[in-house]
């Protein structure tokens, strides 16, 4: 009999909550109409879509009409960055530890004549605010800084960063893909102008996300997908109604249970770290007091992470972003934080979720220690 899997890769994706699936099913069968149709059945489906938008807004602090439904965070990021009208400004500032969706989209604009500044972070994973302030000029169109890093869980002070951007008249894009549904996010109080959301990072369906676009900032976006002119011509295409309903339900559940889940997951994460940091020479990547409760990124010097991942078999962990895990290159996030290539290749990300148990955590820690002992012989 195969051992039951232990899933510790929740930053890559999460298991869908059964209540989310239950909410979605009727929209595959009973309420299958196109939300853009003008007949009564289509209008009924549209009302459910609008309710989902309300749920997203309630969780993240915006207004329902400020959200564009997308296929996920990557599309939302592309729309936000590539679709932004520059109004004479053609300078973008971002960090070296951003997700590839941000970095690659920014570099694409650089190839098209934009000026791009990519700032290094400190060894903690945090950006030096004075270095960031100096980089933002009167020519800066956009500042892109993620709220929570997907590999290390490091949390940036986005409210302070947004103030720096706005002081120079720049817009602030905050990739909150790893934050929404896990920690409090309020686009208004945090001063966020553009923010991608992805349902599958917090127990919703894959292929469903949204882009928050501040109405107060009077942002003009050029659509990246053309066609039927849906969503006020900002993103064409028939709405993925089941996915949108799932996103909305995931937001509704998170609003009610996020704090309780966070406390329990943090205890599990701390237990895991306590067990694993007994390994000689091991250390946490990133400053411990500024990390998301789901994430433990640990370096085990001399232990090849890929070999470890294969050896763990039914225990799912990772050594970087799921979007770039097909390569054996060292993590760009960890090397940007000052780790050597070897240290980055010796690091493993354990990311926990609300379905994990203390039994799983202790079993996983024991297996990791066992393999390290074998590899060290």
Coordinates of N, CA, C and O in Angstrom, one line a residue, residues 89 93 119 127-138 140 143 145 157-172 190-191:
X89 N 5.4 59.1 -18.8 CA 6.4 58.5 -17.9 C 6.7 57.1 -18.4 O 5.8 56.3 -18.8
X93 N 10.1 50.8 -11.4 CA 11.0 50.3 -10.4 C 10.4 49.1 -9.8 O 9.2 49.0 -9.5
X119 N 15.9 46.7 -8.1 CA 16.7 47.0 -6.9 C 17.0 45.7 -6.1 O 16.2 44.8 -6.0
X127 N 13.5 45.2 1.4 CA 14.1 46.3 0.7 C 14.5 47.4 1.6 O 13.7 47.8 2.6
X128 N 15.6 48.0 1.4 CA 16.1 49.2 2.2 C 15.2 50.4 1.7 O 15.3 50.7 0.5
X129 N 14.4 51.0 2.5 CA 13.5 52.0 2.1 C 14.2 53.2 1.5 O 13.6 53.9 0.6
X130 N 15.4 53.5 2.0 CA 16.1 54.7 1.5 C 16.6 54.5 0.1 O 16.6 55.4 -0.7
X131 N 17.0 53.3 -0.2 CA 17.4 52.9 -1.5 C 16.2 53.0 -2.5 O 16.3 53.5 -3.6
X132 N 15.1 52.5 -2.0 CA 13.9 52.5 -2.9 C 13.5 54.0 -3.1 O 13.1 54.3 -4.2
X133 N 13.5 54.7 -2.1 CA 13.0 56.2 -2.2 C 13.9 56.9 -3.2 O 13.4 57.6 -4.1
X134 N 15.2 56.6 -3.2 CA 16.1 57.3 -4.1 C 15.9 56.8 -5.6 O 16.2 57.6 -6.5
X135 N 15.4 55.6 -5.7 CA 15.2 55.1 -7.1 C 14.0 55.7 -7.8 O 13.9 55.7 -9.0
X136 N 13.0 56.1 -7.0 CA 11.8 56.6 -7.6 C 11.9 58.1 -7.9 O 12.3 58.9 -7.1
X137 N 11.7 58.4 -9.2 CA 11.9 59.8 -9.6 C 10.6 60.4 -10.2 O 9.5 59.7 -10.2
X138 N 10.7 61.6 -10.7 CA 9.5 62.2 -11.3 C 9.1 61.6 -12.6 O 8.0 61.9 -13.2
X140 N 9.0 58.2 -12.9 CA 8.6 56.8 -12.6 C 7.1 56.7 -12.8 O 6.3 57.4 -12.2
X143 N 5.7 51.5 -9.5 CA 6.6 50.8 -8.6 C 5.9 49.5 -8.3 O 4.7 49.4 -7.9
X145 N 6.2 46.1 -6.1 CA 6.7 45.4 -4.9 C 5.7 44.5 -4.4 O 4.6 44.9 -4.1
X157 N 6.8 46.1 3.8 CA 6.0 47.1 4.4 C 5.4 47.9 3.2 O 5.9 49.0 2.8
X158 N 4.3 47.4 2.7 CA 3.7 47.9 1.5 C 3.1 49.3 1.7 O 3.1 50.1 0.8
X159 N 2.6 49.6 2.9 CA 2.0 50.9 3.1 C 3.0 52.0 3.0 O 2.8 53.0 2.4
X160 N 4.2 51.8 3.6 CA 5.3 52.8 3.5 C 5.7 52.9 2.0 O 6.0 54.0 1.5
X161 N 5.8 51.8 1.3 CA 6.3 51.8 -0.1 C 5.3 52.5 -0.9 O 5.7 53.3 -1.8
X162 N 4.0 52.3 -0.7 CA 3.0 53.0 -1.5 C 3.1 54.5 -1.3 O 3.0 55.3 -2.3
X163 N 3.4 55.0 -0.1 CA 3.6 56.4 0.1 C 4.7 57.0 -0.6 O 4.7 58.1 -1.2
X164 N 5.8 56.2 -0.7 CA 7.0 56.7 -1.5 C 6.7 56.8 -2.9 O 7.1 57.8 -3.6
X165 N 5.9 55.8 -3.5 CA 5.5 55.9 -4.9 C 4.7 57.1 -5.2 O 4.9 57.9 -6.1
X166 N 3.7 57.3 -4.3 CA 2.7 58.4 -4.5 C 3.3 59.8 -4.3 O 2.9 60.7 -4.9
X167 N 4.3 59.9 -3.5 CA 5.0 61.1 -3.3 C 5.6 61.7 -4.6 O 5.7 62.9 -4.8
X168 N 6.0 60.7 -5.5 CA 6.5 61.1 -6.8 C 5.5 61.0 -7.9 O 5.9 61.1 -9.1
X169 N 4.3 60.8 -7.6 CA 3.2 60.7 -8.6 C 3.2 59.4 -9.3 O 2.5 59.2 -10.4
X170 N 3.9 58.4 -8.8 CA 3.9 57.0 -9.5 C 2.8 56.2 -9.0 O 2.3 56.4 -7.9
X171 N 2.4 55.2 -9.7 CA 1.4 54.2 -9.3 C 2.1 53.1 -8.6 O 3.3 52.8 -8.8
X172 N 1.4 52.4 -7.7 CA 1.9 51.3 -6.9 C 1.2 50.0 -7.3 O 0.0 49.9 -7.0
X190 N -3.8 50.6 2.6 CA -2.4 50.3 2.2 C -2.0 51.1 1.0 O -0.8 51.1 0.6
X191 N -2.9 51.8 0.4 CA -2.5 52.7 -0.8 C -2.1 51.9 -2.0 O -1.3 52.4 -2.8

